[in-house]
Short mmCIF file of the N, C-alpha and C atoms (twelve columns), coordinates in Angstrom:
data_MODEL
# 
_entry.id   MODEL 
# 
loop_
_atom_site.group_PDB 
_atom_site.id 
_atom_site.type_symbol 
_atom_site.label_atom_id 
_atom_site.label_alt_id 
_atom_site.label_comp_id 
_atom_site.label_asym_id 
_atom_site.label_seq_id 
_atom_site.Cartn_x 
_atom_site.Cartn_y 
_atom_site.Cartn_z 
_atom_site.pdbx_PDB_model_num 
ATOM 1   N N  . MET A 1  102.229 89.869  99.423 1 
ATOM 2   C CA . MET A 1  103.057 89.960  98.221 1 
ATOM 3   C C  . MET A 1  102.253 89.652  96.953 1 
ATOM 4   N N  . CYS A 2  101.323 88.707  97.069 1 
ATOM 5   C CA . CYS A 2  100.661 88.246  95.848 1 
ATOM 6   C C  . CYS A 2  99.704  89.296  95.288 1 
ATOM 7   N N  . HIS A 3  99.117  90.154  96.147 1 
ATOM 8   C CA . HIS A 3  98.156  91.132  95.620 1 
ATOM 9   C C  . HIS A 3  98.866  92.301  94.927 1 
ATOM 10  N N  . THR A 4  100.163 92.513  95.185 1 
ATOM 11  C CA . THR A 4  100.896 93.586  94.506 1 
ATOM 12  C C  . THR A 4  101.335 93.156  93.113 1 
ATOM 13  N N  . LYS A 5  101.234 91.836  92.809 1 
ATOM 14  C CA . LYS A 5  101.693 91.327  91.516 1 
ATOM 15  C C  . LYS A 5  100.839 91.880  90.371 1 
ATOM 16  N N  . SER A 6  99.541  92.047  90.609 1 
ATOM 17  C CA . SER A 6  98.655  92.522  89.546 1 
ATOM 18  C C  . SER A 6  98.717  94.047  89.393 1 
ATOM 19  N N  . TYR A 7  99.344  94.726  90.334 1 
ATOM 20  C CA . TYR A 7  99.360  96.188  90.296 1 
ATOM 21  C C  . TYR A 7  100.054 96.760  89.059 1 
ATOM 22  N N  . PRO A 8  101.280 96.291  88.692 1 
ATOM 23  C CA . PRO A 8  101.952 96.893  87.533 1 
ATOM 24  C C  . PRO A 8  101.150 96.786  86.237 1 
ATOM 25  N N  . HIS A 9  100.240 95.815  86.142 1 
ATOM 26  C CA . HIS A 9  99.507  95.632  84.884 1 
ATOM 27  C C  . HIS A 9  98.336  96.607  84.748 1 
ATOM 28  N N  . SER A 10 97.757  97.039  85.857 1 
ATOM 29  C CA . SER A 10 96.548  97.858  85.760 1 
ATOM 30  C C  . SER A 10 96.802  99.331  85.423 1 
ATOM 31  N N  . PRO A 11 97.821  100.010 85.957 1 
ATOM 32  C CA . PRO A 11 97.926  101.442 85.695 1 
ATOM 33  C C  . PRO A 11 97.997  101.862 84.219 1 
ATOM 34  N N  . PRO A 12 98.823  101.212 83.349 1 
ATOM 35  C CA . PRO A 12 98.966  101.761 81.993 1 
ATOM 36  C C  . PRO A 12 97.646  101.945 81.253 1 
ATOM 37  N N  . SER A 13 96.788  100.895 81.229 1 
ATOM 38  C CA . SER A 13 95.545  101.000 80.463 1 
ATOM 39  C C  . SER A 13 94.616  102.045 81.067 1 
ATOM 40  N N  . SER A 14 94.460  102.014 82.386 1 
ATOM 41  C CA . SER A 14 93.571  102.988 83.025 1 
ATOM 42  C C  . SER A 14 94.138  104.400 82.877 1 
ATOM 43  N N  . TYR A 15 95.467  104.510 82.924 1 
ATOM 44  C CA . TYR A 15 96.087  105.832 82.808 1 
ATOM 45  C C  . TYR A 15 95.880  106.403 81.410 1 
ATOM 46  N N  . THR A 16 96.094  105.583 80.375 1 
ATOM 47  C CA . THR A 16 95.932  106.077 79.009 1 
ATOM 48  C C  . THR A 16 94.474  106.434 78.739 1 
ATOM 49  N N  . SER A 17 93.548  105.597 79.218 1 
ATOM 50  C CA . SER A 17 92.131  105.909 79.006 1 
ATOM 51  C C  . SER A 17 91.754  107.181 79.758 1 
ATOM 52  N N  . HIS A 18 92.314  107.345 80.956 1 
ATOM 53  C CA . HIS A 18 92.053  108.556 81.738 1 
ATOM 54  C C  . HIS A 18 92.560  109.784 80.988 1 
ATOM 55  N N  . MET A 19 93.757  109.693 80.419 1 
ATOM 56  C CA . MET A 19 94.315  110.819 79.671 1 
ATOM 57  C C  . MET A 19 93.474  111.104 78.431 1 
ATOM 58  N N  . ALA A 20 93.001  110.050 77.770 1 
ATOM 59  C CA . ALA A 20 92.172  110.249 76.583 1 
ATOM 60  C C  . ALA A 20 90.887  110.988 76.947 1 
ATOM 61  N N  . VAL A 21 90.275  110.580 78.059 1 
ATOM 62  C CA . VAL A 21 89.054  111.264 78.507 1 
ATOM 63  C C  . VAL A 21 89.358  112.712 78.830 1 
ATOM 64  N N  . TRP A 22 90.505  112.957 79.495 1 
ATOM 65  C CA . TRP A 22 90.868  114.330 79.851 1 
ATOM 66  C C  . TRP A 22 91.094  115.171 78.604 1 
ATOM 67  N N  . PHE A 23 91.808  114.608 77.614 1 
ATOM 68  C CA . PHE A 23 92.048  115.367 76.385 1 
ATOM 69  C C  . PHE A 23 90.727  115.685 75.689 1 
ATOM 70  N N  . ARG A 24 89.803  114.710 75.701 1 
ATOM 71  C CA . ARG A 24 88.501  114.945 75.067 1 
ATOM 72  C C  . ARG A 24 87.752  116.052 75.792 1 
ATOM 73  N N  . ILE A 25 87.771  116.014 77.131 1 
ATOM 74  C CA . ILE A 25 87.081  117.048 77.914 1 
ATOM 75  C C  . ILE A 25 87.702  118.411 77.639 1 
ATOM 76  N N  . LEU A 26 89.045  118.462 77.629 1 
ATOM 77  C CA . LEU A 26 89.714  119.742 77.386 1 
ATOM 78  C C  . LEU A 26 89.390  120.254 75.985 1 
ATOM 79  N N  . PHE A 27 89.368  119.345 74.994 1 
ATOM 80  C CA . PHE A 27 89.083  119.760 73.622 1 
ATOM 81  C C  . PHE A 27 87.661  120.303 73.509 1 
ATOM 82  N N  . VAL A 28 86.697  119.592 74.108 1 
ATOM 83  C CA . VAL A 28 85.301  120.047 74.069 1 
ATOM 84  C C  . VAL A 28 85.165  121.383 74.788 1 
ATOM 85  N N  . ASN A 29 85.840  121.509 75.950 1 
ATOM 86  C CA . ASN A 29 85.768  122.765 76.695 1 
ATOM 87  C C  . ASN A 29 86.331  123.906 75.862 1 
ATOM 88  N N  . ARG A 30 87.420  123.651 75.142 1 
ATOM 89  C CA . ARG A 30 88.011  124.701 74.311 1 
ATOM 90  C C  . ARG A 30 87.053  125.105 73.200 1 
ATOM 91  N N  . MET A 31 86.410  124.108 72.575 1 
ATOM 92  C CA . MET A 31 85.461  124.420 71.507 1 
ATOM 93  C C  . MET A 31 84.288  125.236 72.048 1 
ATOM 94  N N  . VAL A 32 83.752  124.837 73.197 1 
ATOM 95  C CA . VAL A 32 82.630  125.569 73.797 1 
ATOM 96  C C  . VAL A 32 83.069  126.975 74.180 1 
ATOM 97  N N  . ALA A 33 84.271  127.101 74.736 1 
ATOM 98  C CA . ALA A 33 84.763  128.420 75.133 1 
ATOM 99  C C  . ALA A 33 84.927  129.308 73.904 1 
ATOM 100 N N  . LEU A 34 85.435  128.754 72.810 1 
ATOM 101 C CA . LEU A 34 85.588  129.544 71.592 1 
ATOM 102 C C  . LEU A 34 84.225  129.993 71.076 1 
ATOM 103 N N  . GLN A 35 83.251  129.093 71.091 1 
ATOM 104 C CA . GLN A 35 81.911  129.460 70.624 1 
ATOM 105 C C  . GLN A 35 81.296  130.528 71.521 1 
ATOM 106 N N  . LEU A 36 81.510  130.397 72.843 1 
ATOM 107 C CA . LEU A 36 80.950  131.379 73.773 1 
ATOM 108 C C  . LEU A 36 81.593  132.745 73.561 1 
ATOM 109 N N  . THR A 37 82.923  132.790 73.433 1 
ATOM 110 C CA . THR A 37 83.595  134.074 73.223 1 
ATOM 111 C C  . THR A 37 83.174  134.664 71.885 1 
ATOM 112 N N  . ASP A 38 82.997  133.813 70.868 1 
ATOM 113 C CA . ASP A 38 82.549  134.297 69.563 1 
ATOM 114 C C  . ASP A 38 81.156  134.911 69.679 1 
ATOM 115 N N  . ALA A 39 80.265  134.240 70.412 1 
ATOM 116 C CA . ALA A 39 78.915  134.772 70.600 1 
ATOM 117 C C  . ALA A 39 78.954  136.081 71.382 1 
ATOM 118 N N  . CYS A 40 79.822  136.152 72.403 1 
ATOM 119 C CA . CYS A 40 79.920  137.383 73.191 1 
ATOM 120 C C  . CYS A 40 80.443  138.522 72.327 1 
ATOM 121 N N  . LEU A 41 81.432  138.240 71.490 1 
ATOM 122 C CA . LEU A 41 81.971  139.286 70.620 1 
ATOM 123 C C  . LEU A 41 80.907  139.746 69.632 1 
ATOM 124 N N  . ARG A 42 80.131  138.809 69.099 1 
ATOM 125 C CA . ARG A 42 79.059  139.186 68.169 1 
ATOM 126 C C  . ARG A 42 78.023  140.049 68.876 1 
ATOM 127 N N  . ALA A 43 77.674  139.684 70.113 1 
ATOM 128 C CA . ALA A 43 76.699  140.466 70.868 1 
ATOM 129 C C  . ALA A 43 77.238  141.870 71.126 1 
ATOM 130 N N  . ASP A 44 78.531  141.974 71.455 1 
ATOM 131 C CA . ASP A 44 79.127  143.290 71.701 1 
ATOM 132 C C  . ASP A 44 79.108  144.136 70.434 1 
ATOM 133 N N  . THR A 45 79.468  143.544 69.291 1 
ATOM 134 C CA . THR A 45 79.474  144.308 68.045 1 
ATOM 135 C C  . THR A 45 78.055  144.723 67.677 1 
ATOM 136 N N  . ALA A 46 77.067  143.839 67.913 1 
ATOM 137 C CA . ALA A 46 75.674  144.185 67.630 1 
ATOM 138 C C  . ALA A 46 75.226  145.325 68.535 1 
ATOM 139 N N  . ARG A 47 75.650  145.291 69.803 1 
ATOM 140 C CA . ARG A 47 75.282  146.344 70.738 1 
ATOM 141 C C  . ARG A 47 75.885  147.677 70.280 1 
ATOM 142 N N  . GLN A 48 77.141  147.648 69.839 1 
ATOM 143 C CA . GLN A 48 77.779  148.882 69.376 1 
ATOM 144 C C  . GLN A 48 77.098  149.390 68.104 1 
ATOM 145 N N  . ARG A 49 76.624  148.467 67.273 1 
ATOM 146 C CA . ARG A 49 75.953  148.868 66.047 1 
ATOM 147 C C  . ARG A 49 74.636  149.567 66.373 1 
ATOM 148 N N  . ASP A 50 73.926  149.048 67.397 1 
ATOM 149 C CA . ASP A 50 72.662  149.673 67.783 1 
ATOM 150 C C  . ASP A 50 72.893  151.083 68.323 1 
ATOM 151 N N  . MET A 51 73.985  151.254 69.074 1 
ATOM 152 C CA . MET A 51 74.278  152.572 69.617 1 
ATOM 153 C C  . MET A 51 74.760  153.490 68.490 1 
# 
């Protein structure tokens, strides 16, 4: 019984920090994906210009 007493206190902080890390990862991934798609579109337009 005594080891379950500390359980309710640990999840909130670890959960919020976990969510913050996830949001940061998702935000960075979105920025990288936007930059990659932008570069791909530029490469495609440059290729069409050469043709």
